[in-house]
Structure formats: C-alpha cells, structure tokens
Coordinates of N, CA, C and O in Angstrom, one line a residue:
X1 N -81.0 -104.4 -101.3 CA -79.7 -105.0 -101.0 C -78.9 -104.3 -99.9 O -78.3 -104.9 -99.1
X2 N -79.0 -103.0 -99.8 CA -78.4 -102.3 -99.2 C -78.9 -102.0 -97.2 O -78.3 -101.6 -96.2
X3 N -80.4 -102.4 -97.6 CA -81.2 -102.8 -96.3 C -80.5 -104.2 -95.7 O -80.6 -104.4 -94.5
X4 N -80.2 -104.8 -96.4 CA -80.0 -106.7 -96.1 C -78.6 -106.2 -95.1 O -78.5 -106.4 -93.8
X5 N -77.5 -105.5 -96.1 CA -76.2 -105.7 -95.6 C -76.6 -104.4 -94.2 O -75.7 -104.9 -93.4
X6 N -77.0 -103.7 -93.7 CA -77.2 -102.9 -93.1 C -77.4 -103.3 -92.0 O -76.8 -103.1 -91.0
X7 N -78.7 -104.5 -92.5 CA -79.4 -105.2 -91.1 C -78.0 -106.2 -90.6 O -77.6 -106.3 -89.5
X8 N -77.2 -106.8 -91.8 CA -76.6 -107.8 -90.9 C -75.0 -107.1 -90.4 O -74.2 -107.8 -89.8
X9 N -74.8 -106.1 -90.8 CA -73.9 -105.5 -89.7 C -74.0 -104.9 -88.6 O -73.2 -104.6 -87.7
X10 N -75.3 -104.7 -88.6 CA -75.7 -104.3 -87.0 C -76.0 -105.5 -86.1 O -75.7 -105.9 -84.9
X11 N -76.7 -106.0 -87.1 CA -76.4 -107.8 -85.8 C -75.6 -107.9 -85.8 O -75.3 -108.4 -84.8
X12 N -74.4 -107.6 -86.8 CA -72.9 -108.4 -86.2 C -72.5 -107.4 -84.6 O -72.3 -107.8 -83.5
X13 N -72.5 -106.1 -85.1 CA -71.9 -105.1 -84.4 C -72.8 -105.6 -83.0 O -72.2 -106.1 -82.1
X14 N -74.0 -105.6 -82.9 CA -74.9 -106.0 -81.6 C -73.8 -107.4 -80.8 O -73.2 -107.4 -79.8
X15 N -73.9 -108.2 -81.4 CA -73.6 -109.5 -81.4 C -72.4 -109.1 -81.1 O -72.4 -108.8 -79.9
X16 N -71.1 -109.0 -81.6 CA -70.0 -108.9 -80.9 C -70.0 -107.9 -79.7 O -69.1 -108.2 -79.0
X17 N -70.8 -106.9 -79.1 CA -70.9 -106.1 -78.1 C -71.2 -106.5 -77.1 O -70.8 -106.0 -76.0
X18 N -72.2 -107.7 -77.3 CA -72.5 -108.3 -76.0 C -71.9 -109.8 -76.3 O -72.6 -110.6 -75.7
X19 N -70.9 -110.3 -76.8 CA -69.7 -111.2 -76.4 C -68.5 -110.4 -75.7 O -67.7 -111.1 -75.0
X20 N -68.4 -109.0 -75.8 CA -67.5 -108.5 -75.5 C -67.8 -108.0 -74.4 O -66.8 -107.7 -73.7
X21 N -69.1 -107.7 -73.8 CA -69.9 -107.1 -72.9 C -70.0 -107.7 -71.7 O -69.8 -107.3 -70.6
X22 N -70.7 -109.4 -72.3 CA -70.3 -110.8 -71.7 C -69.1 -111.1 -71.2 O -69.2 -111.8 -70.2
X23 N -68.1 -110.8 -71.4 CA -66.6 -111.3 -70.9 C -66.4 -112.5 -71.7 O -65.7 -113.4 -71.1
X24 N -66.8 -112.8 -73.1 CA -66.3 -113.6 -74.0 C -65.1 -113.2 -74.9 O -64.4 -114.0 -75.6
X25 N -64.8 -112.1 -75.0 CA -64.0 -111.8 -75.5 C -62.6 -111.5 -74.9 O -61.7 -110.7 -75.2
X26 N -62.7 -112.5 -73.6 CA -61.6 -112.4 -72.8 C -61.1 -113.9 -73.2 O -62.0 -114.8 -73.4
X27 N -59.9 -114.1 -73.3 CA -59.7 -116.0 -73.5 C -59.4 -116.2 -72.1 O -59.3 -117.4 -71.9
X28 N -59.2 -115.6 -71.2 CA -58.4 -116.2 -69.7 C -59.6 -115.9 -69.1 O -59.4 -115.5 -68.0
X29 N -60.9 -115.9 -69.3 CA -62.5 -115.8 -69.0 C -63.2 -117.1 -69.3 O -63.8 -117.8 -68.5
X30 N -62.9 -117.2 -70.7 CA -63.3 -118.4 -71.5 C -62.5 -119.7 -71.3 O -63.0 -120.8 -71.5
X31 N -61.1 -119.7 -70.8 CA -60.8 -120.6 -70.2 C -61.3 -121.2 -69.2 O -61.9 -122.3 -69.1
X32 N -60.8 -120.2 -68.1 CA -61.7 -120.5 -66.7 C -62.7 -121.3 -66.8 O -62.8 -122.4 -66.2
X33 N -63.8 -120.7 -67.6 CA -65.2 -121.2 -67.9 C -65.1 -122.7 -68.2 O -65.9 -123.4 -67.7
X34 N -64.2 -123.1 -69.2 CA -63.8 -124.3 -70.0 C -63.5 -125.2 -68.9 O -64.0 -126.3 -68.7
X35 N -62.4 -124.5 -67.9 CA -61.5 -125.6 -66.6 C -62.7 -125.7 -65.4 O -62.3 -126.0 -64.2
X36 N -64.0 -125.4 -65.8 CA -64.7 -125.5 -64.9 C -64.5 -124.4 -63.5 O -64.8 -124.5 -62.3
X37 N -64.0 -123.7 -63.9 CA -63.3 -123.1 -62.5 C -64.5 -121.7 -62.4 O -64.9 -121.5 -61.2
X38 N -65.0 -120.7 -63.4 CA -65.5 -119.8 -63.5 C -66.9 -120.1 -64.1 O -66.8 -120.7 -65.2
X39 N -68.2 -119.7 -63.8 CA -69.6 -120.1 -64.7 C -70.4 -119.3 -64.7 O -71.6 -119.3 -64.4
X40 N -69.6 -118.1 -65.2 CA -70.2 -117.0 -65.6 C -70.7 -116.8 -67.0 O -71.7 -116.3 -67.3
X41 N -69.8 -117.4 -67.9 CA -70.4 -117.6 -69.0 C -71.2 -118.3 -69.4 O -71.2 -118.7 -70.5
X42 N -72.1 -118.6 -68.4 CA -73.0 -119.8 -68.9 C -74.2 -119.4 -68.9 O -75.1 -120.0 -69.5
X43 N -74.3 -117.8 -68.1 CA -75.8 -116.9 -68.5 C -75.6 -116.1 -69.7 O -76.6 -115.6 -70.3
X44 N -74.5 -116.0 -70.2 CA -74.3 -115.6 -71.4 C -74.5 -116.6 -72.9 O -75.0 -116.2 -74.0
X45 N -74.2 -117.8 -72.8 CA -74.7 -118.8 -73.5 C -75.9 -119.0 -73.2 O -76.5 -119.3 -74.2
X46 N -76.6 -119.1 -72.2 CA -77.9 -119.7 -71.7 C -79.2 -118.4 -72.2 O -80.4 -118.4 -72.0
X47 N -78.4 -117.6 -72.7 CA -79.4 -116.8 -73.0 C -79.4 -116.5 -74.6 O -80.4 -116.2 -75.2
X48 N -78.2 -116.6 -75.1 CA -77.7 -116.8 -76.2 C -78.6 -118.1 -76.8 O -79.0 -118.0 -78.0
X49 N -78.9 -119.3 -76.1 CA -79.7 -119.9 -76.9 C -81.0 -120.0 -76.7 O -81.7 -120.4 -77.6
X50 N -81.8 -119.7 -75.3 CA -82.7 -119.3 -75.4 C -83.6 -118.2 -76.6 O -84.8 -118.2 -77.0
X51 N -82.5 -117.2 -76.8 CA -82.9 -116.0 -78.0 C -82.9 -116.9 -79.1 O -84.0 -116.9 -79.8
X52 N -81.9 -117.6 -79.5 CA -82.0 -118.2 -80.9 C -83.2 -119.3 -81.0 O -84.1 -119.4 -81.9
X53 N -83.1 -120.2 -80.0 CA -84.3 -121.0 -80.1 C -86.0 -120.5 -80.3 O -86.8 -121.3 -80.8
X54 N -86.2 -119.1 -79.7 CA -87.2 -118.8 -79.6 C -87.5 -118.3 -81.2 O -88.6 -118.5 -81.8
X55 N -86.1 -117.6 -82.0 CA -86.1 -117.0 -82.8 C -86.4 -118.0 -83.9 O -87.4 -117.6 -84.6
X56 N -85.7 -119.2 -84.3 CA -86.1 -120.1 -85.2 C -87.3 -121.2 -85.4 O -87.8 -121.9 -86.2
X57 N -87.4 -120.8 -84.1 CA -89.1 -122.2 -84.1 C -90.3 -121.1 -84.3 O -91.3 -121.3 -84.9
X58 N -89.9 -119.7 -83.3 CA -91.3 -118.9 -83.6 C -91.7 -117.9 -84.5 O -92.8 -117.8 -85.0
X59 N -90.6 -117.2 -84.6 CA -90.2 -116.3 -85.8 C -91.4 -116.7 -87.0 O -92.3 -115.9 -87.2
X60 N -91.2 -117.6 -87.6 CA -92.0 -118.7 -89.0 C -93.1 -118.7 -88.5 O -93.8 -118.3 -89.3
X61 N -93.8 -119.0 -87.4 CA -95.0 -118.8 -87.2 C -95.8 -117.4 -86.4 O -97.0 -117.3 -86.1
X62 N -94.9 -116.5 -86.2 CA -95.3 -115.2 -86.2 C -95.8 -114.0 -87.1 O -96.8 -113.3 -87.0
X63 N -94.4 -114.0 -88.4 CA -93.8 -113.3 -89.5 C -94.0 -114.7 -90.5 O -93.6 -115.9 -90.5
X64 N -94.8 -113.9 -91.4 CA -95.2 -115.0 -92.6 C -94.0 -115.0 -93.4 O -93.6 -116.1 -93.9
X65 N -93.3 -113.5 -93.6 CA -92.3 -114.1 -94.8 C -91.0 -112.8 -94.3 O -91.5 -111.7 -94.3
X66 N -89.9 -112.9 -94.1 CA -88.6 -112.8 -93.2 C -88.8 -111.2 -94.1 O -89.2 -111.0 -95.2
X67 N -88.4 -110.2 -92.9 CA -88.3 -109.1 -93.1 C -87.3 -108.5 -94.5 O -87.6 -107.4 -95.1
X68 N -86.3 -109.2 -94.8 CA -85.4 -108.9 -96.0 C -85.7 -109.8 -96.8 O -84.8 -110.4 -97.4
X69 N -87.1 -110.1 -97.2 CA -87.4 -111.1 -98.6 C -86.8 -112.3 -98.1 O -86.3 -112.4 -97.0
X70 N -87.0 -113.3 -99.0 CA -86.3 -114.7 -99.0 C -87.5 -115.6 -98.7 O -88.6 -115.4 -99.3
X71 N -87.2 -116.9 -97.4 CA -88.2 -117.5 -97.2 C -87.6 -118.2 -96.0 O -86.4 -118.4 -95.8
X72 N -88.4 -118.4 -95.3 CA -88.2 -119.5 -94.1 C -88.1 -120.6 -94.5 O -89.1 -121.1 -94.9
X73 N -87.0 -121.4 -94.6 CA -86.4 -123.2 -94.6 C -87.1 -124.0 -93.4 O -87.5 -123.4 -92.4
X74 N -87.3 -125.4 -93.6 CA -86.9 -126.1 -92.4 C -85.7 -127.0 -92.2 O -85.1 -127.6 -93.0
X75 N -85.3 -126.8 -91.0 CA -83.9 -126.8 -90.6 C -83.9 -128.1 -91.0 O -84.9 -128.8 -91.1
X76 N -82.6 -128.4 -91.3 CA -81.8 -129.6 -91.6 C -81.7 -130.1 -90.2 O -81.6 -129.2 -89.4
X77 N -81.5 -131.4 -89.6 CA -80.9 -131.3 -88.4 C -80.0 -132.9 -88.9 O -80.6 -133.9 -89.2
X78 N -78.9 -132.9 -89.0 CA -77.9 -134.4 -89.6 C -77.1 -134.5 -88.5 O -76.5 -133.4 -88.4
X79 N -76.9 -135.0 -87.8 CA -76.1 -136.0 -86.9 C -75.1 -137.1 -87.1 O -75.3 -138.2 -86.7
X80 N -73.9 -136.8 -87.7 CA -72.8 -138.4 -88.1 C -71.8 -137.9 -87.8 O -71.4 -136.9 -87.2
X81 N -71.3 -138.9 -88.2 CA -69.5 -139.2 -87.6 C -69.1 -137.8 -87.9 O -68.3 -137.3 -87.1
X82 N -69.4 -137.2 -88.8 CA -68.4 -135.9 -89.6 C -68.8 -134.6 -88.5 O -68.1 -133.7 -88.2
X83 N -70.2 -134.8 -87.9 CA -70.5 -133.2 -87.1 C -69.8 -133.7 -86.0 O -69.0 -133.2 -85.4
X84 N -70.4 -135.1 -85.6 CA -69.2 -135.2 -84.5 C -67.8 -135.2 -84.2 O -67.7 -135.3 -83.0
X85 N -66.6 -135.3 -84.9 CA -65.7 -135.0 -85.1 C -65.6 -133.6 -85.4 O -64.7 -133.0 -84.8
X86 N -66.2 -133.1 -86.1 CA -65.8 -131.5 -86.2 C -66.4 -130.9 -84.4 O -65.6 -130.5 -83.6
X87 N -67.2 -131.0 -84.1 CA -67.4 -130.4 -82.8 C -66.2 -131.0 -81.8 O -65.9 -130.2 -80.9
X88 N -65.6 -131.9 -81.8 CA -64.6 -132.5 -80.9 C -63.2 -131.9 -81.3 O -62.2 -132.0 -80.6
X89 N -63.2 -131.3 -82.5 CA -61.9 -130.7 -83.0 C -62.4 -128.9 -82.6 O -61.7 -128.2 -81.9
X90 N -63.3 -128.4 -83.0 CA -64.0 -127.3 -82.2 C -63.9 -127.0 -80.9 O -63.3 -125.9 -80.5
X91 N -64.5 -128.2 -80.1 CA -63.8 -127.6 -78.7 C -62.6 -127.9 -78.3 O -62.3 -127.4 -77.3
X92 N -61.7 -128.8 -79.0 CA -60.7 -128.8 -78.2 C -59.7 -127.6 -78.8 O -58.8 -127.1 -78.1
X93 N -60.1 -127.0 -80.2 CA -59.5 -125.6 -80.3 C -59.9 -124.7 -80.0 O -59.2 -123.7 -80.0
X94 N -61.6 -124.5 -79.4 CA -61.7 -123.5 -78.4 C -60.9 -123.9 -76.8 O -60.0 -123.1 -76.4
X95 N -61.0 -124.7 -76.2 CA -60.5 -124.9 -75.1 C -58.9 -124.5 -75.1 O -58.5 -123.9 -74.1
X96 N -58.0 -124.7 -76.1 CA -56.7 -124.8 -76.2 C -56.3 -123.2 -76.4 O -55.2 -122.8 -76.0
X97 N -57.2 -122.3 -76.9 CA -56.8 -121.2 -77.5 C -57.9 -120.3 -77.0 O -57.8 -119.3 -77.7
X98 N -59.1 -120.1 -76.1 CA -60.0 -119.9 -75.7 C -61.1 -118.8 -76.4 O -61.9 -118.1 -75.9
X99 N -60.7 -119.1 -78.4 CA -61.2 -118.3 -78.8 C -62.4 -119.3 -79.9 O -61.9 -120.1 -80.6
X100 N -63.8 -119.1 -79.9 CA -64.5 -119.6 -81.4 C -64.0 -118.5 -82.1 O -63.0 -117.8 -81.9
X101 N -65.2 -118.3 -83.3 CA -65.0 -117.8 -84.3 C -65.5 -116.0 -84.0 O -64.9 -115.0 -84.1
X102 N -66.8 -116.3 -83.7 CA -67.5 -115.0 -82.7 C -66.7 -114.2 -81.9 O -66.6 -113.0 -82.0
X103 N -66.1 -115.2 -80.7 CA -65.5 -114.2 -79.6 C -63.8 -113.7 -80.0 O -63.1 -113.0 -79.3
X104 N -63.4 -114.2 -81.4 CA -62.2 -114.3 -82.1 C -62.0 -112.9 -82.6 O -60.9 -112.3 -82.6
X105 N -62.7 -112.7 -83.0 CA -63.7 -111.7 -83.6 C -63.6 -110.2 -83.0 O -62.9 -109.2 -83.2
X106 N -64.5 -110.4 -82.2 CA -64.8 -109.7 -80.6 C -63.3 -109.0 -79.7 O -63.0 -107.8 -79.2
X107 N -62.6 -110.4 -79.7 CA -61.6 -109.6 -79.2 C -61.0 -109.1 -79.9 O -60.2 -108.4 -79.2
X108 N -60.7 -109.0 -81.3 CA -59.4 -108.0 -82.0 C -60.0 -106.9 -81.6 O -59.4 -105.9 -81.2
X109 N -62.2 -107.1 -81.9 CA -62.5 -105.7 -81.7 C -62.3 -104.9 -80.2 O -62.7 -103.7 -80.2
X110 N -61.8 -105.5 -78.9 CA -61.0 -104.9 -77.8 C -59.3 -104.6 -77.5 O -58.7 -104.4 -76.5
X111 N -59.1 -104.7 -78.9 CA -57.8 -104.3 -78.9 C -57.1 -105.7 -78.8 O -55.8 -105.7 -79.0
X112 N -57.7 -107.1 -78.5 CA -56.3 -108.4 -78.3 C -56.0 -108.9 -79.8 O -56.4 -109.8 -80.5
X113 N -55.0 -108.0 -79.8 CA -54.5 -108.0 -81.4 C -53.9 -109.8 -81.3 O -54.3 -110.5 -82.3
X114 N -53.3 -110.3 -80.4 CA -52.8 -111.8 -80.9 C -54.0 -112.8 -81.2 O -53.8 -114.0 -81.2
X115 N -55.2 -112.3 -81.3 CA -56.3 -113.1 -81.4 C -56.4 -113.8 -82.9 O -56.9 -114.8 -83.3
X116 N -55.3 -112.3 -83.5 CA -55.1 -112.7 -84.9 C -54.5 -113.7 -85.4 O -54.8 -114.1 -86.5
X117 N -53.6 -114.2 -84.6 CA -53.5 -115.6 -84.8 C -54.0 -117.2 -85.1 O -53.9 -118.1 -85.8
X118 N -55.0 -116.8 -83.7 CA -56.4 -117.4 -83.8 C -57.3 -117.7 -85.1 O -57.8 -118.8 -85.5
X119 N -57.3 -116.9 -85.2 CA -58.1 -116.4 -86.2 C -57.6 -117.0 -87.3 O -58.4 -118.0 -87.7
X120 N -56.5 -116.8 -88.1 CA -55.6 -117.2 -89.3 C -55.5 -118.7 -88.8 O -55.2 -119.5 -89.7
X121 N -55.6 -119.2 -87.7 CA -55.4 -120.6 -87.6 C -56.9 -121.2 -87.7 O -57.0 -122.3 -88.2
X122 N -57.7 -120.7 -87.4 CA -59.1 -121.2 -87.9 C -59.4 -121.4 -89.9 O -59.8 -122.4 -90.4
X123 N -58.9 -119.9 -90.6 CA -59.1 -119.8 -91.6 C -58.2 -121.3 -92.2 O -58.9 -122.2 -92.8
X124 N -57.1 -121.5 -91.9 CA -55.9 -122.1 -92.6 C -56.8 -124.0 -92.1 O -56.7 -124.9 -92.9
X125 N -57.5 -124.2 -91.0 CA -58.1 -125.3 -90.7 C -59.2 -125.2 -91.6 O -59.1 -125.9 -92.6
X126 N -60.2 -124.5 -91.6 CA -61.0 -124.3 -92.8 C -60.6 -124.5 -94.7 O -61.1 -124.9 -95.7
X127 N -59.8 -124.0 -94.4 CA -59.4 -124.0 -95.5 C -58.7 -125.8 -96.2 O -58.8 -126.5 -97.2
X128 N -58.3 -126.0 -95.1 CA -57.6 -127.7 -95.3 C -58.6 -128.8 -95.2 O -58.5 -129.9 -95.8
X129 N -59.7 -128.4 -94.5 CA -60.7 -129.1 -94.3 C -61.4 -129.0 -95.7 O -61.7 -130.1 -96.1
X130 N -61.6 -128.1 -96.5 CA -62.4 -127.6 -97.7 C -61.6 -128.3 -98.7 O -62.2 -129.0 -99.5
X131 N -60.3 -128.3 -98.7 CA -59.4 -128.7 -99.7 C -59.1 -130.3 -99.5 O -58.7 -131.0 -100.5
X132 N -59.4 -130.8 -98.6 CA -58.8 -132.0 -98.6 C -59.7 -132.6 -98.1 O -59.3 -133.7 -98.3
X133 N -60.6 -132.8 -97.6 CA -61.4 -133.7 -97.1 C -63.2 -133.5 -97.6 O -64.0 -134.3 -97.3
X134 N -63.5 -132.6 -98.2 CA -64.9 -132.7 -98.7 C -65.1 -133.3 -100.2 O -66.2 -133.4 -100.7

C-alpha cells in the first residue's frame, strides 16, 4: 500500500512540474493560449496526449498485469448530452479563470496563492453537481 501511494505522488509531483515547467501554471499563459493569441501550449498538450494515448492502448499489451496489482479495464468510452454539457461548462471555466484542476494545483505550488479561489470554486461546482443533479 505504501508502494501504491509513493508511486502516485511522484506522478503527481512529476506531473505538476512539467505543467509548471510548461507555462501552465501561469493563467495569463493559458489565456492567451485560449484567445488564440499564444500556441505554445499546444506542445505541452500535444505531448501530454500523445504520452497518455500510448500509455493506455499499449501499456495492456506490453505489461500483463499493472505494476501495483489490480487489473487492466477496458475503457468505457459514453458520449451524451451530460459529457457534453460538462465539457462546455469546463471550458468555459477554464477559459474564464485560466485554471483546470491540474494547473490549479500547479500554481498554488508557484506561489499563485489566488488560485485558491479557483480551486474552492471548482470544489463548491463539484460539490452541487454531486448534490443536486446525479
């Protein structure tokens, strides 16, 4: 158990380092990016899903059974009105406030303490979403 939590704070710690490394952890970066004006972040995403893509289709046919126990799933993939509406409420609160949840994250860990707002306004949407609509 203590291997499991080990492994996934260093991916987090990796993972926020190179959002922060990336210039995602800037919101007047990730705007830009958003107003079309800056597309620098787009080798930072573009590589971001190249890594994950390669990770979940090949990973399973590489490694027979996931380094921390468990088991390889096949992915769900669901498509309806509800993922679409949540992705349209997603970006228009990343675009509005230039933070997801990742680079939200990321920046408190560079010192942008108001990110914390951010942040508590994600929880408090999550939270109403959970309470009121599922």
């Amino acid at each position: 158990m203590i291997a499991k939590h080990a492994f996934v704070f260093i991916g987090g710690v990796l993972f926020g380092f190179g959002l922060a490394f990336g210039g995602m952890a800037k919101q007047e970066i990730v705007v830009s990016f958003l107003q079309l004006q800056d597309f620098g972040l787009i080798l930072l995403l573009g590589a971001s899903a190249i890594v994950t893509a390669i990770t979940i289709n090949l990973a399973p046919k590489i490694i027979k059974k996931p380094l921390l126990n468990g088991e390889f799933k096949k992915r769900k993939r669901i498509l309806n009105k509800r993922t679409v509406i949540g992705a349209i409420i997603f970006g228009l609160g990343w675009g509005l406030s230039g933070l997801c949840p990742g680079s939200a994250l990321a920046s408190v860990g560079v010192g942008n303490l108001p990110a914390l707002i951010g942040i508590a306004g994600m929880f408090i949407g999550a939270y109403i979403m959970g309470r009121y609509f599922t």
